PDB file of C-alpha atoms in Angstrom:
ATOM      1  CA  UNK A  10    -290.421  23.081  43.104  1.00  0.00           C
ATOM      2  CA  UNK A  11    -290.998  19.588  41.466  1.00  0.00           C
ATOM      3  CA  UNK A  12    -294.639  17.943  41.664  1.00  0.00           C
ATOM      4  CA  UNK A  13    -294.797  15.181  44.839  1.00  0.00           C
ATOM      5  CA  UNK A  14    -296.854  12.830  42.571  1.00  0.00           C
ATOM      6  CA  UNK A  15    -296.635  11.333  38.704  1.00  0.00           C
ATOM      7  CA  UNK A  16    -299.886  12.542  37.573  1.00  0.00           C
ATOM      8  CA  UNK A  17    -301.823  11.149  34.546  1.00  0.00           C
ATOM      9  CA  UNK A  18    -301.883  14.042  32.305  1.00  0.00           C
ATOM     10  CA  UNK A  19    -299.303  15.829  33.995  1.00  0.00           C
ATOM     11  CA  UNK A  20    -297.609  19.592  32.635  1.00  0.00           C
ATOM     12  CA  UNK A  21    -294.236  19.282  33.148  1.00  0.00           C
ATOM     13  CA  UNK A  22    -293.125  19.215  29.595  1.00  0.00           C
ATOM     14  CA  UNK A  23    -295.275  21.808  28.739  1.00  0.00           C
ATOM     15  CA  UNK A  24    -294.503  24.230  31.342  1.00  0.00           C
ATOM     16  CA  UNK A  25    -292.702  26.712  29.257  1.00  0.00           C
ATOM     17  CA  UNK A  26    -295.281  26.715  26.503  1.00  0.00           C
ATOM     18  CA  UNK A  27    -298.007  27.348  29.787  1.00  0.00           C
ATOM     19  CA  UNK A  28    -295.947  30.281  31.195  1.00  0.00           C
ATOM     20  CA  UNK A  29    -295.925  32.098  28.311  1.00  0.00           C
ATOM     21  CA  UNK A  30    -299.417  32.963  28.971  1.00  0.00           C
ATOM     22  CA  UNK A  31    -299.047  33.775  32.428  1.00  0.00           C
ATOM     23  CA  UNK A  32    -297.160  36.669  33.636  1.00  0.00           C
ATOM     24  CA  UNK A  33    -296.271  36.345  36.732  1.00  0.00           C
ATOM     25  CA  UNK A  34    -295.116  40.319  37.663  1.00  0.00           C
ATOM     26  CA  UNK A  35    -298.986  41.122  36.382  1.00  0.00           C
ATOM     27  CA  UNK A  36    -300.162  38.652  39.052  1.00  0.00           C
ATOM     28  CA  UNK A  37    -298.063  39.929  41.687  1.00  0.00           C
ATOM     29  CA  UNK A  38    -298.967  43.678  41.357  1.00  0.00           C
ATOM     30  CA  UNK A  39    -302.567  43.565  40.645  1.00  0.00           C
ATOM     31  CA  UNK A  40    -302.407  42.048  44.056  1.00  0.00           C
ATOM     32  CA  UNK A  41    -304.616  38.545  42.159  1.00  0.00           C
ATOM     33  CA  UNK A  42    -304.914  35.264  42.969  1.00  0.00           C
ATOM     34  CA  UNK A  43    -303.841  32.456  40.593  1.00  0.00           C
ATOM     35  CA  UNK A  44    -306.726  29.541  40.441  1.00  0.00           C
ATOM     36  CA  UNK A  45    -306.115  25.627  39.506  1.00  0.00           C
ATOM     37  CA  UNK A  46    -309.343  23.822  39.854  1.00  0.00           C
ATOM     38  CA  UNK A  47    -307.653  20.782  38.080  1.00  0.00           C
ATOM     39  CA  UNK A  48    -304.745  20.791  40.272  1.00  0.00           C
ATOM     40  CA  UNK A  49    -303.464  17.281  39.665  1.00  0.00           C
ATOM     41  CA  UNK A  50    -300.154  16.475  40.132  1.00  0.00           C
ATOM     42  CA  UNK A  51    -299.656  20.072  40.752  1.00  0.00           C
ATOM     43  CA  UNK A  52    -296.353  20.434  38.318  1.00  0.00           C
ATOM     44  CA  UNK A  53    -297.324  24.093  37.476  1.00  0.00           C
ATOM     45  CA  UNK A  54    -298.454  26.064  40.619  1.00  0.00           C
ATOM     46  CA  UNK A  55    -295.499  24.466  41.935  1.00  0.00           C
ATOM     47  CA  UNK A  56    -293.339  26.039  39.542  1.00  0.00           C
ATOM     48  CA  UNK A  57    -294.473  29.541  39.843  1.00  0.00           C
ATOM     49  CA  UNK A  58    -294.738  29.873  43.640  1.00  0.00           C
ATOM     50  CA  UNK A  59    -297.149  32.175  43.885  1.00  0.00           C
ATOM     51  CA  UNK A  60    -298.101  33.772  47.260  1.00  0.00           C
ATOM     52  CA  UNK A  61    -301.922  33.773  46.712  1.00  0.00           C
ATOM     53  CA  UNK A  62    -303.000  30.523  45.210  1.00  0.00           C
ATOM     54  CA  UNK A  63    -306.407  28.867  45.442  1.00  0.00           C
ATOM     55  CA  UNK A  64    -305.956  24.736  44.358  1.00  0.00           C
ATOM     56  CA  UNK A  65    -308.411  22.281  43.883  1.00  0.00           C
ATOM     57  CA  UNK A  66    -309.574  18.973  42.725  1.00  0.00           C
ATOM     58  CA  UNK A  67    -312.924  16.245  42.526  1.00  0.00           C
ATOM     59  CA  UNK A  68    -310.524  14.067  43.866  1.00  0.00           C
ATOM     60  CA  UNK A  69    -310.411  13.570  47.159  1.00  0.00           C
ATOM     61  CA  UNK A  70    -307.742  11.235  47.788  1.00  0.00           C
ATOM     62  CA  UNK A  71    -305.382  13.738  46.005  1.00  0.00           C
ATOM     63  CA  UNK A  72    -306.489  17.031  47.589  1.00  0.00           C
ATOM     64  CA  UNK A  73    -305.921  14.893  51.231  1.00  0.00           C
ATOM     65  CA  UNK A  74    -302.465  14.707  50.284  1.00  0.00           C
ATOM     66  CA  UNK A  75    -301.963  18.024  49.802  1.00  0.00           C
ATOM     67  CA  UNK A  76    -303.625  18.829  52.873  1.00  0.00           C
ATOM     68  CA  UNK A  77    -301.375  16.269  54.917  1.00  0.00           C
ATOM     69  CA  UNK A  78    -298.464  17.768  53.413  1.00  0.00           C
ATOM     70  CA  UNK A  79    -298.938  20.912  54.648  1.00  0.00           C
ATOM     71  CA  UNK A  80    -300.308  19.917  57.639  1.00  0.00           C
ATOM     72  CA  UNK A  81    -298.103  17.010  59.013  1.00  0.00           C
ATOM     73  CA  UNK A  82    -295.171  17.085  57.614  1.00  0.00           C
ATOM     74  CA  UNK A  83    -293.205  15.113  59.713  1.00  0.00           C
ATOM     75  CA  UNK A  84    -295.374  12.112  60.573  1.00  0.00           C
ATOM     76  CA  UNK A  85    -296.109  11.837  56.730  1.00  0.00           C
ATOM     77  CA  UNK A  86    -292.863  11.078  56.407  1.00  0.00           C
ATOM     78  CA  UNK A  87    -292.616   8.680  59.206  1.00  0.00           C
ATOM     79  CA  UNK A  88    -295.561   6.641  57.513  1.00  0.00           C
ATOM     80  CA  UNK A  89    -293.589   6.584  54.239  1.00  0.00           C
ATOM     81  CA  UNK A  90    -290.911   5.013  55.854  1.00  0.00           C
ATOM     82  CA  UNK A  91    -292.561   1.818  56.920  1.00  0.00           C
ATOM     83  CA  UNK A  92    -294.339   1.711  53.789  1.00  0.00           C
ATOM     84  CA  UNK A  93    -290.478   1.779  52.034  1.00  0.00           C
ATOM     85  CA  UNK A  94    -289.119  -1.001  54.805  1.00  0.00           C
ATOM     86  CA  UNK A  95    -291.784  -3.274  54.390  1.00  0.00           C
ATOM     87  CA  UNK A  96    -292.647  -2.418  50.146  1.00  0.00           C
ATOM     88  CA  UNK A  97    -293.249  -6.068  48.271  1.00  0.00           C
ATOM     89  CA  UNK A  98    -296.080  -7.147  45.744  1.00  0.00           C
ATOM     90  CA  UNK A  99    -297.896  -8.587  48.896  1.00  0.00           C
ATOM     91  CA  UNK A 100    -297.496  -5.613  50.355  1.00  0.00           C
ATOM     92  CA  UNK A 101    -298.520  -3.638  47.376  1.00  0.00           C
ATOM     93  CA  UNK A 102    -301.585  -5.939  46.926  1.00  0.00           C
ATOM     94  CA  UNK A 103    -302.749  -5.322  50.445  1.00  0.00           C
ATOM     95  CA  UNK A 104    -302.625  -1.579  50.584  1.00  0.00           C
ATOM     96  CA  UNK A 105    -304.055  -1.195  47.208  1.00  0.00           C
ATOM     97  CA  UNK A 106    -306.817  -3.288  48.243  1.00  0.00           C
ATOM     98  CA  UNK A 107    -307.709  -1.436  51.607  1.00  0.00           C
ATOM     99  CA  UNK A 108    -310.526   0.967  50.207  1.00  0.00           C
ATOM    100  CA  UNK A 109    -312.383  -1.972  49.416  1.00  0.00           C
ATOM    101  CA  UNK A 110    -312.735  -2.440  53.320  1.00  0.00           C
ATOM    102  CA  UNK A 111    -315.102  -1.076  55.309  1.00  0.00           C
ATOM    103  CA  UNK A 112    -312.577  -0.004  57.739  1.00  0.00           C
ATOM    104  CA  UNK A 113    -311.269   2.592  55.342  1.00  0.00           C
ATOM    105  CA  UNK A 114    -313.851   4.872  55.800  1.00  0.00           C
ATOM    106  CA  UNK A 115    -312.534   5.066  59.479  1.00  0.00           C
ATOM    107  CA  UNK A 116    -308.960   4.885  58.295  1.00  0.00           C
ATOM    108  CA  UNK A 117    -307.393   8.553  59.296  1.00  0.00           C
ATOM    109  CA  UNK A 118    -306.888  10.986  56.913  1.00  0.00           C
ATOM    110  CA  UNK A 119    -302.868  10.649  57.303  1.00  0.00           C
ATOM    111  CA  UNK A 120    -302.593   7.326  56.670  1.00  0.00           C
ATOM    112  CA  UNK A 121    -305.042   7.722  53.358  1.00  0.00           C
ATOM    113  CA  UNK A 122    -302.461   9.891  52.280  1.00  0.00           C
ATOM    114  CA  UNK A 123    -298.923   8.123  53.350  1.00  0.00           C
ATOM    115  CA  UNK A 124    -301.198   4.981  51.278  1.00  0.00           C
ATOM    116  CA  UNK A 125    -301.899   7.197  48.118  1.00  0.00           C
ATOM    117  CA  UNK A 126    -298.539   8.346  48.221  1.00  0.00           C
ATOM    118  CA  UNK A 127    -297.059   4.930  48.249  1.00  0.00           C
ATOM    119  CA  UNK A 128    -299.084   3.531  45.562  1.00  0.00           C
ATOM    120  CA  UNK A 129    -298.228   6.355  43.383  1.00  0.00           C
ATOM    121  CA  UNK A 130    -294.799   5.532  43.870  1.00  0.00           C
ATOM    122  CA  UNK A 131    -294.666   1.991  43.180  1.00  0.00           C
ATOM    123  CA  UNK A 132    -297.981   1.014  41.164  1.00  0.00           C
ATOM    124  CA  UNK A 133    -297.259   0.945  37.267  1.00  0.00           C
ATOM    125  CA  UNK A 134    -296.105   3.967  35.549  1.00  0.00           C
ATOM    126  CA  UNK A 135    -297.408   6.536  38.527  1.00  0.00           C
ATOM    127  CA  UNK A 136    -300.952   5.981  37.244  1.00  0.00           C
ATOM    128  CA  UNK A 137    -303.843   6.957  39.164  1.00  0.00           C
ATOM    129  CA  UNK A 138    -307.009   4.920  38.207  1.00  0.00           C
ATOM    130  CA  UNK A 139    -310.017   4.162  39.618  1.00  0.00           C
ATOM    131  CA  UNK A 140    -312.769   1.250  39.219  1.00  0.00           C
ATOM    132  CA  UNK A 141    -316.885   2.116  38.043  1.00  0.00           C
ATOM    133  CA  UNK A 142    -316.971   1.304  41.976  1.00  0.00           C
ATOM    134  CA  UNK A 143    -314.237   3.822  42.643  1.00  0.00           C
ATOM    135  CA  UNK A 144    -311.193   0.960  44.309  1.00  0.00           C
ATOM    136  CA  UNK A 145    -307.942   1.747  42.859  1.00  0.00           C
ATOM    137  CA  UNK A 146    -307.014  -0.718  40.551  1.00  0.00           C
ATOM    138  CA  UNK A 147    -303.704   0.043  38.793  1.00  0.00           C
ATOM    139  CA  UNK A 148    -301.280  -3.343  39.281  1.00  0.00           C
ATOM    140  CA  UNK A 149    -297.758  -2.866  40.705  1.00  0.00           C
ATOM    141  CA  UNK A 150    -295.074  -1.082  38.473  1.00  0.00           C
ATOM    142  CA  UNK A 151    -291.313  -2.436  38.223  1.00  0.00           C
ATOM    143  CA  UNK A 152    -289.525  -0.594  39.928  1.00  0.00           C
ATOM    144  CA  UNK A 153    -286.445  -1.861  41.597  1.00  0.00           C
ATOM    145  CA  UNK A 154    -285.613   1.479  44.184  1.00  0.00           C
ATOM    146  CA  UNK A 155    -289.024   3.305  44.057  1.00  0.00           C
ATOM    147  CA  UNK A 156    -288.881   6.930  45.907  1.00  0.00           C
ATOM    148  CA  UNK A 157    -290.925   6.748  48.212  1.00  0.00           C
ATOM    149  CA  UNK A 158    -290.209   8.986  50.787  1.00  0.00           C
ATOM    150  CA  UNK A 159    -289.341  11.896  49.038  1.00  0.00           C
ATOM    151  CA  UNK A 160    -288.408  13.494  52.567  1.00  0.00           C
ATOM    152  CA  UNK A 161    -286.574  17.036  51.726  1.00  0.00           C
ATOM    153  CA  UNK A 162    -289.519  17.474  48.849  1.00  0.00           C
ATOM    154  CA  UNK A 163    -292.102  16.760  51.210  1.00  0.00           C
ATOM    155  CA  UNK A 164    -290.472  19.001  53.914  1.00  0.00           C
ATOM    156  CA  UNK A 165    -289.907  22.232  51.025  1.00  0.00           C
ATOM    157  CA  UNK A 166    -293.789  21.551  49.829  1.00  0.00           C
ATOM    158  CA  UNK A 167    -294.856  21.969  53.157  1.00  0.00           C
ATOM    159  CA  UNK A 168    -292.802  24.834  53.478  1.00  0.00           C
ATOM    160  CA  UNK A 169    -294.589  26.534  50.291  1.00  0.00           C
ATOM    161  CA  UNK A 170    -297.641  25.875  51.496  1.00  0.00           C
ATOM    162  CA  UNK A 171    -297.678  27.326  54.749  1.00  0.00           C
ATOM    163  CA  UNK A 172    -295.430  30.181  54.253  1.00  0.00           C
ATOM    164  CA  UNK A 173    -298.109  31.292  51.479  1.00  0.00           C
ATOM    165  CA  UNK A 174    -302.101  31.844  51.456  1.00  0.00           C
ATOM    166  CA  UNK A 175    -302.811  28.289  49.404  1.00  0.00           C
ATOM    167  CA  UNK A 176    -306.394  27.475  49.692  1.00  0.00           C
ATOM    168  CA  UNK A 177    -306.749  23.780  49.145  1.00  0.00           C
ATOM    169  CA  UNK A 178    -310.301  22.727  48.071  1.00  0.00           C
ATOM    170  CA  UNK A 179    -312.643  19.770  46.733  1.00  0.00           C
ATOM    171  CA  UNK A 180    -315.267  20.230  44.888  1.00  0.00           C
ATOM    172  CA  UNK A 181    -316.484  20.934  41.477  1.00  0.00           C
ATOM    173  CA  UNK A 182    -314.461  23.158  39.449  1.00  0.00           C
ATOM    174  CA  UNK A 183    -317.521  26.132  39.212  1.00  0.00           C
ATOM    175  CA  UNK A 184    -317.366  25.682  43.064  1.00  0.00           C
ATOM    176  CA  UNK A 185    -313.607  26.335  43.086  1.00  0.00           C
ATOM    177  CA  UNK A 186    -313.572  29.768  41.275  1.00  0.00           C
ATOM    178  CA  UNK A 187    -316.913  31.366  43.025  1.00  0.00           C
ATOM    179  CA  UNK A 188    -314.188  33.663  44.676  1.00  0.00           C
ATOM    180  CA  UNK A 189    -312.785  34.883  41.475  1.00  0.00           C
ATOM    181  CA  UNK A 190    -312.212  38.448  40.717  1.00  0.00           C
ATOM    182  CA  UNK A 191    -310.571  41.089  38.138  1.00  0.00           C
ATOM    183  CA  UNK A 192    -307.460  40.539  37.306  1.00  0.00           C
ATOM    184  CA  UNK A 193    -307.414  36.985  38.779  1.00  0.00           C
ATOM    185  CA  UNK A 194    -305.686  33.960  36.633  1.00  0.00           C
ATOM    186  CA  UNK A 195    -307.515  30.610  36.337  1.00  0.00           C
ATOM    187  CA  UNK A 196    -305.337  27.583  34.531  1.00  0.00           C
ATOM    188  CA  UNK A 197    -307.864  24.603  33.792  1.00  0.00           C
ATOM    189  CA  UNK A 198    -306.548  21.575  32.997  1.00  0.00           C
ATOM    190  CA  UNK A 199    -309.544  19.519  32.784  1.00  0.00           C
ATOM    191  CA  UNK A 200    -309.706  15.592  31.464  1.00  0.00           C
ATOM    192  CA  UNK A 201    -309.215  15.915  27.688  1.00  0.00           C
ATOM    193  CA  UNK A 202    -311.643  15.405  25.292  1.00  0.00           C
ATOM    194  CA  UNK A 203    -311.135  12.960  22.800  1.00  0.00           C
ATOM    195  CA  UNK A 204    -312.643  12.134  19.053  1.00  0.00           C
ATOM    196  CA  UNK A 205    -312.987   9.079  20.071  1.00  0.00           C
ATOM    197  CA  UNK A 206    -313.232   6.991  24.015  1.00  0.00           C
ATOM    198  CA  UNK A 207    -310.051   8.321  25.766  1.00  0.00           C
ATOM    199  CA  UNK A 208    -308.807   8.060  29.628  1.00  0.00           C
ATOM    200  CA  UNK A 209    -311.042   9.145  31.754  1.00  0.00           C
ATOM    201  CA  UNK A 210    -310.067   7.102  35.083  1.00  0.00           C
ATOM    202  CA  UNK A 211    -309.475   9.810  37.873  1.00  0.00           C
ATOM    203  CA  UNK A 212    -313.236   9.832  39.272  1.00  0.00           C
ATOM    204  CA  UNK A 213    -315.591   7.128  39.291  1.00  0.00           C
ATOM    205  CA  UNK A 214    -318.055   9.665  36.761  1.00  0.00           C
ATOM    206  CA  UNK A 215    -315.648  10.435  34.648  1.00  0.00           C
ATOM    207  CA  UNK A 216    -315.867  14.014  32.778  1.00  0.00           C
ATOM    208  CA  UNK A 217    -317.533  14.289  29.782  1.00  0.00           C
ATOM    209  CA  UNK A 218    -318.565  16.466  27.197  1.00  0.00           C
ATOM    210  CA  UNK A 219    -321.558  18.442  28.388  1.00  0.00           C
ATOM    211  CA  UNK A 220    -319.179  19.013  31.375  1.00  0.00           C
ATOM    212  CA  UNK A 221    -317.150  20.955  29.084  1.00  0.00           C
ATOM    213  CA  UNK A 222    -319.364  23.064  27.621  1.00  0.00           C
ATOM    214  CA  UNK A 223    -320.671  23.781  31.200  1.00  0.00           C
ATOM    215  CA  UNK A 224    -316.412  24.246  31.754  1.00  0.00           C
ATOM    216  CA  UNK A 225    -316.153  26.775  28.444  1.00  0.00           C
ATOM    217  CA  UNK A 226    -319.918  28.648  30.139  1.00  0.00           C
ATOM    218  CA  UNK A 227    -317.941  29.141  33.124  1.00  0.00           C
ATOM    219  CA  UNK A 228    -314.386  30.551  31.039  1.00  0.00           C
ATOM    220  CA  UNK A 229    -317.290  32.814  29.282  1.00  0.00           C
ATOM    221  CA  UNK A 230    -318.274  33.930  33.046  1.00  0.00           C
ATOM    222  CA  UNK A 231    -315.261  34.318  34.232  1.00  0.00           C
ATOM    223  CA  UNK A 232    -313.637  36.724  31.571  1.00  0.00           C
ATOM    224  CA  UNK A 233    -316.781  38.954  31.866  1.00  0.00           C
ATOM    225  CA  UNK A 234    -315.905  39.359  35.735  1.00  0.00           C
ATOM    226  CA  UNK A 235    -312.310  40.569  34.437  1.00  0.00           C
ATOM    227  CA  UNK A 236    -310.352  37.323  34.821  1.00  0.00           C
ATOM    228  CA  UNK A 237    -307.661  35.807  32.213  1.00  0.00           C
ATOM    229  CA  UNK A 238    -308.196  32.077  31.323  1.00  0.00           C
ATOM    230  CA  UNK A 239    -305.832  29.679  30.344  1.00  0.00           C
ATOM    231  CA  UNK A 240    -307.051  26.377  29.383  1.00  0.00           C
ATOM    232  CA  UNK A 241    -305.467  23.269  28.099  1.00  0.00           C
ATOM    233  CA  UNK A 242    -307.012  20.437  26.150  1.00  0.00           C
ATOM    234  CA  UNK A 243    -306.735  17.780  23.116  1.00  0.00           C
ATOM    235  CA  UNK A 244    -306.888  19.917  19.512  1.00  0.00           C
ATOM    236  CA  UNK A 245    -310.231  18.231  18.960  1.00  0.00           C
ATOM    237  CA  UNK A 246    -313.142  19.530  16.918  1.00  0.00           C
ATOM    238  CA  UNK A 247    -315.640  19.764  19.626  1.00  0.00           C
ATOM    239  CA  UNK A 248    -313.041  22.042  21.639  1.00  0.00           C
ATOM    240  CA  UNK A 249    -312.038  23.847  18.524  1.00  0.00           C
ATOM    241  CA  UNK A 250    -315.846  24.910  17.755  1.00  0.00           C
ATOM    242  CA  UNK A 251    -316.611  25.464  21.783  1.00  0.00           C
ATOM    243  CA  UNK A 252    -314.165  27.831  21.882  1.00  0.00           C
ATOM    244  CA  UNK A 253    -314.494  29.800  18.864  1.00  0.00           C
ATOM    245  CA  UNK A 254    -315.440  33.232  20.105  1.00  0.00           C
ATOM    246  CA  UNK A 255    -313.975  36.020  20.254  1.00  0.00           C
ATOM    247  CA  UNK A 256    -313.105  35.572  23.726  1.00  0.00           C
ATOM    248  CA  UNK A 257    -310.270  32.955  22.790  1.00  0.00           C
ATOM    249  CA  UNK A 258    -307.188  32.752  21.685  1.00  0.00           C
ATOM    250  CA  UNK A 259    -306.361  28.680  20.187  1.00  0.00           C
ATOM    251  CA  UNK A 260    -302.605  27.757  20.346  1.00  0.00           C
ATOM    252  CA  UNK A 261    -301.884  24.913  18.498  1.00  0.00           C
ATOM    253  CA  UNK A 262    -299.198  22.269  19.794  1.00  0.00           C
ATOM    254  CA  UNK A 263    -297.963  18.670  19.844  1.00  0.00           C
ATOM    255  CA  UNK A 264    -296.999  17.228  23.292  1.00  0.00           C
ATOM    256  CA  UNK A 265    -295.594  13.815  24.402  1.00  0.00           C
ATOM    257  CA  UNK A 266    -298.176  11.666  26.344  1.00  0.00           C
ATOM    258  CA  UNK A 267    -296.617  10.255  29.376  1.00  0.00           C
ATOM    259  CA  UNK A 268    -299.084   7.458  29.946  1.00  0.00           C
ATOM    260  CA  UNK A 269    -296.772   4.519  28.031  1.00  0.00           C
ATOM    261  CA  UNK A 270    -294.156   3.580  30.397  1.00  0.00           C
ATOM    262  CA  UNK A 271    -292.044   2.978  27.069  1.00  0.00           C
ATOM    263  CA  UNK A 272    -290.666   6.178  26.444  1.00  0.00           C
ATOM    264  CA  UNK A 273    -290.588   4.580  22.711  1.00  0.00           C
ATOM    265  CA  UNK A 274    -294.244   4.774  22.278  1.00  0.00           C
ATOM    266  CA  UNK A 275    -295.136   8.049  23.148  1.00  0.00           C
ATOM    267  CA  UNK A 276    -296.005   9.672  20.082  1.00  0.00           C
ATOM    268  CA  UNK A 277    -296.595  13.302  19.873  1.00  0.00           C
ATOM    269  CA  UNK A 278    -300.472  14.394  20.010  1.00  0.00           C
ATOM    270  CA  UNK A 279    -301.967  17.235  19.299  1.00  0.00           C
ATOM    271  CA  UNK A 280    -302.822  19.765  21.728  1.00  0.00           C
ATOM    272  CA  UNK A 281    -304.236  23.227  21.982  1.00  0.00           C
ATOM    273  CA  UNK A 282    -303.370  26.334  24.767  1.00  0.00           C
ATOM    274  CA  UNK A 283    -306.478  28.364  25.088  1.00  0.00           C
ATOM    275  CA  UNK A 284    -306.214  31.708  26.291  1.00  0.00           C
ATOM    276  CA  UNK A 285    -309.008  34.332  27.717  1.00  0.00           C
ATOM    277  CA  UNK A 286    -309.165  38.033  27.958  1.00  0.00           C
ATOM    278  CA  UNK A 287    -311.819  40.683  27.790  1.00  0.00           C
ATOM    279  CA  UNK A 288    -311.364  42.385  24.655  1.00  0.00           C
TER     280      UNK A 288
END
C-alpha cells in the first residue's frame, strides 16, 4: 500500500535499502511485533503489511488521521469531498487558519482530520509545518487537480488497519516501545540531525540532540531486551560517534531530499542505515 500523506522526510525512495534489514518471514514466525514510533507519513509499515504492528507519533494531528481512517472510513471521505468542491486560496486560507480559533479545540476529531488531510493535499509541496505557537503555517501549493479524496486508498488503509492488530499511539517515542519484547523489530525514523540548523518543523519543540542520545540509550535498551533496531538518520558526526558500539552496524548512503518542490534541486545527501542486534 502507498502512504495517504506526503510526509517531510518521507521513505519511499529508500524502501528497498530499509527492507534489507528487515526480514519479514523472521517477523512472522517468531510470532513479533514490528514498532514505528516515528510513523510519519507511514510509507514503510505500509509496505510490509504486517499483522502485528504498533505505530506512533508526537504528533497528534497525524496519529488522528490514522485513527479516523480506520475508524470512519466512509464519512472521511464524505468530508473530503466538500473540501474538493469548494478548494480555492480563500478556502485554503480559512481552513489553514482554523487552529488559531478557539473553536478548534471543540472542533471533532473527524473533521481535524478531513482538514489535515486537505491541507496536505493542496498546501505547498505536501509540507507539514508548524509555528513556535504550533498554527500550521505552510502557504498554498500550485496545484491545478490536487487529490484530495483519495477514496479507494482511504477505503484499502482502513481495510489494513482493521483486518490487522495496529496499535495507533501518541506519545513519546520511549513511551511507544515500553511493550517491546525479544525478537521484536523497532524502525526509528526520528528528525535528522544536522551539522548545522536543519528542519525541525513537525512539533512546536522540535527534537534535538540530547533527545537523541536519550533515542540511541533507548536502541542500547532495547537490544539488551532481545530486539533488532533499525534506525535512520543524516551521516553526521554526532550520530556517527553515538552510535559507535559494538551494538551497531553504520550503512552509509546518499538519498534524494524531497523537500524542494523542484525536482532539479534535490541534491543527494548523505545518509546512514543503522542496524541493532545482540551480539
Amino acid at each position: 500500500m502507498e502512504p495517504l500523506l506526503k510526509w517531510a522526510g518521507g521513505k519511499r525512495r529508500l524502501l528497498p535499502l530499509i527492507k534489507n534489514y528487515i526480514d519479514i518471514e523472521y517477523i512472522e514466525k517468531n510470532n513479533a511485533v514490528f514498532y514505528e514510533p516515528f510513523v510519519g507519513g507511514g510509507s514503510l509499515f505500509l509496505d510490509l503489511c504486517l499483522s502485528k504492528c504498533v505505530i506512533n507519533d508526537y504528533n497528534s494531528e497525524l496519529t488522528n488521521v490514522y485513527l479516523q481512517v480506520k475508524n470512519e472510513p466512509d464519512r472521511l471521505i464524505t468530508k473530503l469531498k466538500k473540501h474538493e468542491k469548494n478548494h480555492s486560496k480563500e478556502y485554503y486560507m480559512k481552513i489553514r487558519s482554523l487552529d488559531r480559533s478557539d473553536n478548534y479545540l471543540e472542533m471533532s476529531s473527524l473533521d481535524k482530520a478531513a482538514r489535515i488531510i486537505y491541507l496536505n493535499k493542496t498546501c505547498y509541496n505536501g509540507l507539514y509545518r508548524v509555528n513556535s505557537k504550533g498554527y500550521f503555517n505552510v502557504p498554498i501549493g500550485k496545484y491545478k487537480k490536487p487529490d484530495i479524496v483519495m477514496e479507494e486508498k482511504i477505503k484499502e488503509i482502513s481495510r489494513y488497519l482493521n483486518d490487522n492488530q495496529v496499535d495507533i499511539l501518541t506519545g513519546d517515542f520511549e513511551d511507544a516501545v515500553k511493550t517491546a519484547k525479544k525478537n521484536d523489530v523497532i524502525y526509528f525514523d526520528p528528525p535528522y540531525d544536522y551539522e548545522e540548523n536543519g528542519f525541525t518543523g513537525y512539533v512546536p519543540n522540535g527534537f534535538d540532540k540530547e533527545d537523541l542520545k536519550r533515542l540511541r540509550d533507548c536502541c542500547d535498551d532495547l537490544i539488551r531486551r532481545g530486539c533488532i533496531i533499525v534506525l535512520s538518520n543524516n551521516d553526521t558526526s554526532y550520530v556517527n560517534e553515538l552510535f559507535s558500539s559494538d551494538y551497531y552496524q553504520i550503512k552509509h548512503i546518499e538519498a534524494h531530499r524531497l523537500i524542494n518542490c523542484d525536482g532539479k534541486r534535490r541534491a543527494k545527501a548523505k545518509e546512514v542505515i543503522i542496524y541493532g542486534k545482540s551480539k
